[in-house]
C-alpha cells in the first residue's frame, strides 16, 4: 500500500527477551569476574566479560553507536578504580584488569536493561549510591576485593557511582545502538 509506513520497532516480546538476556549475561560476567579473581584466575572472568561485550555488539542494531559508550564507560571505570586503589582503602596497589573488563561489561547494560533510568538522574544517582557499595561488598565477601578500611571505601564507592552513573546514562543517550528510528 502506498503511504503505509513499515514499523521497524521490535515487537514487545523481543524487547523483553533482550532485556532479560542483557541482565543475565551481565550477571554472568559479574560473577565470572569476581569469582575468578577470588580464585586467582582472573583471565576466566576477563574472557567472559569480553564475550558479554561481543554478544552485546552482535545483537545491537547499530553496534558502532555502542562502541564509543563502551570505551567511555571503560575509561571512566579505569579512572574511578584507580582513584579507589590510590585512596589506600582497598588492598590493591594496581588496578586489576578484571575490573576494567567488568566496567566494559557494565556498559552493555546502559542502553538495554538500565534504559528506564534515562532522564531520571536523581533516581539514577540514588540507586548507584546504594547499589554500588552493595555490589562491591558482595565482591569482597566472595574474596575478590579486600578492604583496608571498609566504611570509607564504601562511602567513596557510593559517592563515585552516584556521580558516574548519571553521567554514563547521559552519554548512553548519545551513543545508543538500540534506538528505534
PDB file of C-alpha atoms in Angstrom:
ATOM      1  CA  UNK A   1       0.000   0.000   0.000  1.00  0.00           C
ATOM      2  CA  UNK A   2       1.229   3.455  -0.842  1.00  0.00           C
ATOM      3  CA  UNK A   3       1.629   5.697   2.183  1.00  0.00           C
ATOM      4  CA  UNK A   4       1.739   2.798   4.660  1.00  0.00           C
ATOM      5  CA  UNK A   5       4.764   3.181   6.943  1.00  0.00           C
ATOM      6  CA  UNK A   6       6.542  -0.010   7.817  1.00  0.00           C
ATOM      7  CA  UNK A   7       7.349  -0.186  11.516  1.00  0.00           C
ATOM      8  CA  UNK A   8      10.958  -1.098  12.295  1.00  0.00           C
ATOM      9  CA  UNK A   9      10.324  -1.357  16.026  1.00  0.00           C
ATOM     10  CA  UNK A  10      10.921  -4.685  17.653  1.00  0.00           C
ATOM     11  CA  UNK A  11       7.830  -6.431  18.987  1.00  0.00           C
ATOM     12  CA  UNK A  12       7.321  -6.092  22.734  1.00  0.00           C
ATOM     13  CA  UNK A  13       8.219  -9.717  23.477  1.00  0.00           C
ATOM     14  CA  UNK A  14      11.567  -9.307  21.680  1.00  0.00           C
ATOM     15  CA  UNK A  15      12.357  -6.194  23.733  1.00  0.00           C
ATOM     16  CA  UNK A  16      11.564  -8.100  26.928  1.00  0.00           C
ATOM     17  CA  UNK A  17      13.735 -11.025  25.835  1.00  0.00           C
ATOM     18  CA  UNK A  18      16.591  -8.621  25.007  1.00  0.00           C
ATOM     19  CA  UNK A  19      16.284  -7.012  28.443  1.00  0.00           C
ATOM     20  CA  UNK A  20      16.302 -10.367  30.254  1.00  0.00           C
ATOM     21  CA  UNK A  21      19.228 -11.595  28.169  1.00  0.00           C
ATOM     22  CA  UNK A  22      21.142  -8.391  28.934  1.00  0.00           C
ATOM     23  CA  UNK A  23      20.613  -8.768  32.695  1.00  0.00           C
ATOM     24  CA  UNK A  24      21.527 -12.466  32.690  1.00  0.00           C
ATOM     25  CA  UNK A  25      24.638 -12.006  30.552  1.00  0.00           C
ATOM     26  CA  UNK A  26      25.873  -9.098  32.684  1.00  0.00           C
ATOM     27  CA  UNK A  27      25.285 -11.027  35.908  1.00  0.00           C
ATOM     28  CA  UNK A  28      27.211 -13.979  34.457  1.00  0.00           C
ATOM     29  CA  UNK A  29      30.078 -11.615  33.609  1.00  0.00           C
ATOM     30  CA  UNK A  30      29.971 -10.094  37.115  1.00  0.00           C
ATOM     31  CA  UNK A  31      30.080 -13.460  38.859  1.00  0.00           C
ATOM     32  CA  UNK A  32      32.756 -14.764  36.481  1.00  0.00           C
ATOM     33  CA  UNK A  33      34.965 -11.725  37.105  1.00  0.00           C
ATOM     34  CA  UNK A  34      34.502 -11.733  40.877  1.00  0.00           C
ATOM     35  CA  UNK A  35      34.783 -15.472  41.430  1.00  0.00           C
ATOM     36  CA  UNK A  36      37.722 -15.934  39.067  1.00  0.00           C
ATOM     37  CA  UNK A  37      39.546 -13.001  40.698  1.00  0.00           C
ATOM     38  CA  UNK A  38      38.953 -14.564  44.110  1.00  0.00           C
ATOM     39  CA  UNK A  39      40.383 -17.842  42.771  1.00  0.00           C
ATOM     40  CA  UNK A  40      43.413 -16.023  41.258  1.00  0.00           C
ATOM     41  CA  UNK A  41      42.291 -16.972  37.757  1.00  0.00           C
ATOM     42  CA  UNK A  42      41.030 -13.600  36.598  1.00  0.00           C
ATOM     43  CA  UNK A  43      41.605 -14.496  32.934  1.00  0.00           C
ATOM     44  CA  UNK A  44      38.368 -16.531  33.102  1.00  0.00           C
ATOM     45  CA  UNK A  45      36.306 -13.509  34.145  1.00  0.00           C
ATOM     46  CA  UNK A  46      38.044 -11.310  31.604  1.00  0.00           C
ATOM     47  CA  UNK A  47      37.145 -13.801  28.847  1.00  0.00           C
ATOM     48  CA  UNK A  48      33.502 -13.976  29.991  1.00  0.00           C
ATOM     49  CA  UNK A  49      33.248 -10.164  30.176  1.00  0.00           C
ATOM     50  CA  UNK A  50      34.764  -9.880  26.685  1.00  0.00           C
ATOM     51  CA  UNK A  51      32.244 -12.439  25.404  1.00  0.00           C
ATOM     52  CA  UNK A  52      29.434 -10.404  27.008  1.00  0.00           C
ATOM     53  CA  UNK A  53      30.608  -7.267  25.208  1.00  0.00           C
ATOM     54  CA  UNK A  54      30.938  -9.110  21.888  1.00  0.00           C
ATOM     55  CA  UNK A  55      27.451 -10.618  22.276  1.00  0.00           C
ATOM     56  CA  UNK A  56      26.073  -7.169  23.068  1.00  0.00           C
ATOM     57  CA  UNK A  57      27.658  -5.725  19.944  1.00  0.00           C
ATOM     58  CA  UNK A  58      26.375  -8.657  17.896  1.00  0.00           C
ATOM     59  CA  UNK A  59      22.748  -8.149  18.948  1.00  0.00           C
ATOM     60  CA  UNK A  60      22.869  -4.341  18.814  1.00  0.00           C
ATOM     61  CA  UNK A  61      21.048  -2.968  15.770  1.00  0.00           C
ATOM     62  CA  UNK A  62      23.777  -0.275  15.482  1.00  0.00           C
ATOM     63  CA  UNK A  63      26.916  -1.668  17.155  1.00  0.00           C
ATOM     64  CA  UNK A  64      29.102   1.233  16.005  1.00  0.00           C
ATOM     65  CA  UNK A  65      26.961   3.545  18.131  1.00  0.00           C
ATOM     66  CA  UNK A  66      27.593   1.343  21.189  1.00  0.00           C
ATOM     67  CA  UNK A  67      31.391   1.167  20.831  1.00  0.00           C
ATOM     68  CA  UNK A  68      32.143   4.745  21.987  1.00  0.00           C
ATOM     69  CA  UNK A  69      29.900   4.232  25.014  1.00  0.00           C
ATOM     70  CA  UNK A  70      31.691   1.026  25.970  1.00  0.00           C
ATOM     71  CA  UNK A  71      35.034   2.798  25.559  1.00  0.00           C
ATOM     72  CA  UNK A  72      33.906   5.813  27.577  1.00  0.00           C
ATOM     73  CA  UNK A  73      32.480   3.691  30.399  1.00  0.00           C
ATOM     74  CA  UNK A  74      35.628   1.580  30.481  1.00  0.00           C
ATOM     75  CA  UNK A  75      37.818   4.691  30.727  1.00  0.00           C
ATOM     76  CA  UNK A  76      35.574   6.104  33.457  1.00  0.00           C
ATOM     77  CA  UNK A  77      35.918   2.805  35.289  1.00  0.00           C
ATOM     78  CA  UNK A  78      39.701   2.837  34.958  1.00  0.00           C
ATOM     79  CA  UNK A  79      39.786   6.341  36.416  1.00  0.00           C
ATOM     80  CA  UNK A  80      37.399   5.525  39.229  1.00  0.00           C
ATOM     81  CA  UNK A  81      39.017   2.221  40.189  1.00  0.00           C
ATOM     82  CA  UNK A  82      42.456   3.857  40.068  1.00  0.00           C
ATOM     83  CA  UNK A  83      41.200   6.554  42.433  1.00  0.00           C
ATOM     84  CA  UNK A  84      39.774   3.889  44.713  1.00  0.00           C
ATOM     85  CA  UNK A  85      43.085   1.970  44.719  1.00  0.00           C
ATOM     86  CA  UNK A  86      45.025   5.210  45.315  1.00  0.00           C
ATOM     87  CA  UNK A  87      42.788   6.058  48.279  1.00  0.00           C
ATOM     88  CA  UNK A  88      44.528   3.354  50.300  1.00  0.00           C
ATOM     89  CA  UNK A  89      41.238   1.873  51.488  1.00  0.00           C
ATOM     90  CA  UNK A  90      41.472  -1.043  49.078  1.00  0.00           C
ATOM     91  CA  UNK A  91      44.206  -3.634  49.302  1.00  0.00           C
ATOM     92  CA  UNK A  92      45.319  -3.307  45.684  1.00  0.00           C
ATOM     93  CA  UNK A  93      48.284  -1.203  44.586  1.00  0.00           C
ATOM     94  CA  UNK A  94      47.368  -1.555  40.894  1.00  0.00           C
ATOM     95  CA  UNK A  95      44.118  -1.644  39.001  1.00  0.00           C
ATOM     96  CA  UNK A  96      43.144  -5.264  38.314  1.00  0.00           C
ATOM     97  CA  UNK A  97      42.413  -5.983  34.641  1.00  0.00           C
ATOM     98  CA  UNK A  98      39.287  -7.930  35.605  1.00  0.00           C
ATOM     99  CA  UNK A  99      37.789  -4.702  36.996  1.00  0.00           C
ATOM    100  CA  UNK A 100      38.411  -2.964  33.667  1.00  0.00           C
ATOM    101  CA  UNK A 101      36.694  -5.859  31.878  1.00  0.00           C
ATOM    102  CA  UNK A 102      33.788  -5.627  34.301  1.00  0.00           C
ATOM    103  CA  UNK A 103      33.299  -1.933  33.510  1.00  0.00           C
ATOM    104  CA  UNK A 104      33.176  -2.761  29.797  1.00  0.00           C
ATOM    105  CA  UNK A 105      30.558  -5.432  30.515  1.00  0.00           C
ATOM    106  CA  UNK A 106      28.610  -2.979  32.694  1.00  0.00           C
ATOM    107  CA  UNK A 107      28.475  -0.545  29.773  1.00  0.00           C
ATOM    108  CA  UNK A 108      26.376  -3.101  27.896  1.00  0.00           C
ATOM    109  CA  UNK A 109      23.535  -2.530  30.366  1.00  0.00           C
ATOM    110  CA  UNK A 110      23.265   1.233  29.872  1.00  0.00           C
ATOM    111  CA  UNK A 111      21.165   1.178  26.683  1.00  0.00           C
ATOM    112  CA  UNK A 112      19.284  -2.012  27.447  1.00  0.00           C
ATOM    113  CA  UNK A 113      18.419  -3.048  30.999  1.00  0.00           C
ATOM    114  CA  UNK A 114      19.141   0.374  32.558  1.00  0.00           C
ATOM    115  CA  UNK A 115      17.361   2.271  29.776  1.00  0.00           C
ATOM    116  CA  UNK A 116      14.440   3.072  32.091  1.00  0.00           C
ATOM    117  CA  UNK A 117      16.707   5.315  34.192  1.00  0.00           C
ATOM    118  CA  UNK A 118      17.178   7.779  31.363  1.00  0.00           C
ATOM    119  CA  UNK A 119      16.317  11.356  32.279  1.00  0.00           C
ATOM    120  CA  UNK A 120      15.889  10.264  35.911  1.00  0.00           C
ATOM    121  CA  UNK A 121      19.240  11.452  37.129  1.00  0.00           C
ATOM    122  CA  UNK A 122      18.385  11.769  40.826  1.00  0.00           C
ATOM    123  CA  UNK A 123      16.889   8.284  40.917  1.00  0.00           C
ATOM    124  CA  UNK A 124      19.888   7.030  38.976  1.00  0.00           C
ATOM    125  CA  UNK A 125      22.272   8.612  41.497  1.00  0.00           C
ATOM    126  CA  UNK A 126      20.316   7.228  44.457  1.00  0.00           C
ATOM    127  CA  UNK A 127      20.284   3.693  43.041  1.00  0.00           C
ATOM    128  CA  UNK A 128      24.004   3.921  42.292  1.00  0.00           C
ATOM    129  CA  UNK A 129      24.826   5.307  45.756  1.00  0.00           C
ATOM    130  CA  UNK A 130      23.179   2.287  47.374  1.00  0.00           C
ATOM    131  CA  UNK A 131      23.627  -0.457  44.786  1.00  0.00           C
ATOM    132  CA  UNK A 132      27.318   0.030  44.014  1.00  0.00           C
ATOM    133  CA  UNK A 133      28.528  -0.344  47.613  1.00  0.00           C
ATOM    134  CA  UNK A 134      26.346  -3.452  47.943  1.00  0.00           C
ATOM    135  CA  UNK A 135      27.899  -4.942  44.798  1.00  0.00           C
ATOM    136  CA  UNK A 136      31.436  -4.096  45.938  1.00  0.00           C
ATOM    137  CA  UNK A 137      30.747  -5.529  49.388  1.00  0.00           C
ATOM    138  CA  UNK A 138      29.389  -8.700  47.764  1.00  0.00           C
ATOM    139  CA  UNK A 139      32.609  -8.898  45.744  1.00  0.00           C
ATOM    140  CA  UNK A 140      34.596  -8.500  48.953  1.00  0.00           C
ATOM    141  CA  UNK A 141      32.550 -11.199  50.673  1.00  0.00           C
ATOM    142  CA  UNK A 142      33.327 -13.540  47.770  1.00  0.00           C
ATOM    143  CA  UNK A 143      37.036 -12.761  48.103  1.00  0.00           C
ATOM    144  CA  UNK A 144      37.669 -10.628  45.026  1.00  0.00           C
ATOM    145  CA  UNK A 145      38.331  -7.367  46.899  1.00  0.00           C
ATOM    146  CA  UNK A 146      39.893  -6.709  50.274  1.00  0.00           C
ATOM    147  CA  UNK A 147      39.229  -3.517  52.181  1.00  0.00           C
ATOM    148  CA  UNK A 148      41.835  -1.806  54.308  1.00  0.00           C
ATOM    149  CA  UNK A 149      39.116   0.476  55.649  1.00  0.00           C
ATOM    150  CA  UNK A 150      35.682  -0.762  54.565  1.00  0.00           C
ATOM    151  CA  UNK A 151      33.492   2.162  55.674  1.00  0.00           C
ATOM    152  CA  UNK A 152      35.414   4.986  53.956  1.00  0.00           C
ATOM    153  CA  UNK A 153      35.962   2.818  50.880  1.00  0.00           C
ATOM    154  CA  UNK A 154      32.255   2.021  50.572  1.00  0.00           C
ATOM    155  CA  UNK A 155      31.342   5.681  51.093  1.00  0.00           C
ATOM    156  CA  UNK A 156      33.750   6.602  48.283  1.00  0.00           C
ATOM    157  CA  UNK A 157      32.271   3.871  46.083  1.00  0.00           C
ATOM    158  CA  UNK A 158      28.735   5.160  46.711  1.00  0.00           C
ATOM    159  CA  UNK A 159      29.651   8.790  46.078  1.00  0.00           C
ATOM    160  CA  UNK A 160      31.659   7.965  42.974  1.00  0.00           C
ATOM    161  CA  UNK A 161      28.945   5.842  41.442  1.00  0.00           C
ATOM    162  CA  UNK A 162      26.287   8.438  42.327  1.00  0.00           C
ATOM    163  CA  UNK A 163      28.229  10.866  40.129  1.00  0.00           C
ATOM    164  CA  UNK A 164      29.331   8.451  37.411  1.00  0.00           C
ATOM    165  CA  UNK A 165      26.107   6.588  36.643  1.00  0.00           C
ATOM    166  CA  UNK A 166      24.026   9.668  35.735  1.00  0.00           C
ATOM    167  CA  UNK A 167      26.893  10.878  33.530  1.00  0.00           C
ATOM    168  CA  UNK A 168      27.122   7.492  31.840  1.00  0.00           C
ATOM    169  CA  UNK A 169      23.355   7.436  31.338  1.00  0.00           C
ATOM    170  CA  UNK A 170      23.609  10.835  29.674  1.00  0.00           C
ATOM    171  CA  UNK A 171      26.362   9.501  27.402  1.00  0.00           C
ATOM    172  CA  UNK A 172      24.207   6.444  26.653  1.00  0.00           C
ATOM    173  CA  UNK A 173      21.566   8.708  25.149  1.00  0.00           C
ATOM    174  CA  UNK A 174      24.113   9.989  22.670  1.00  0.00           C
ATOM    175  CA  UNK A 175      25.676   6.616  21.900  1.00  0.00           C
ATOM    176  CA  UNK A 176      22.587   4.443  21.628  1.00  0.00           C
ATOM    177  CA  UNK A 177      22.898   1.474  19.332  1.00  0.00           C
ATOM    178  CA  UNK A 178      19.454   0.234  20.350  1.00  0.00           C
ATOM    179  CA  UNK A 179      17.462   3.375  19.485  1.00  0.00           C
ATOM    180  CA  UNK A 180      14.487   2.821  17.236  1.00  0.00           C
ATOM    181  CA  UNK A 181      14.370   5.115  14.208  1.00  0.00           C
TER     182      UNK A 181
END
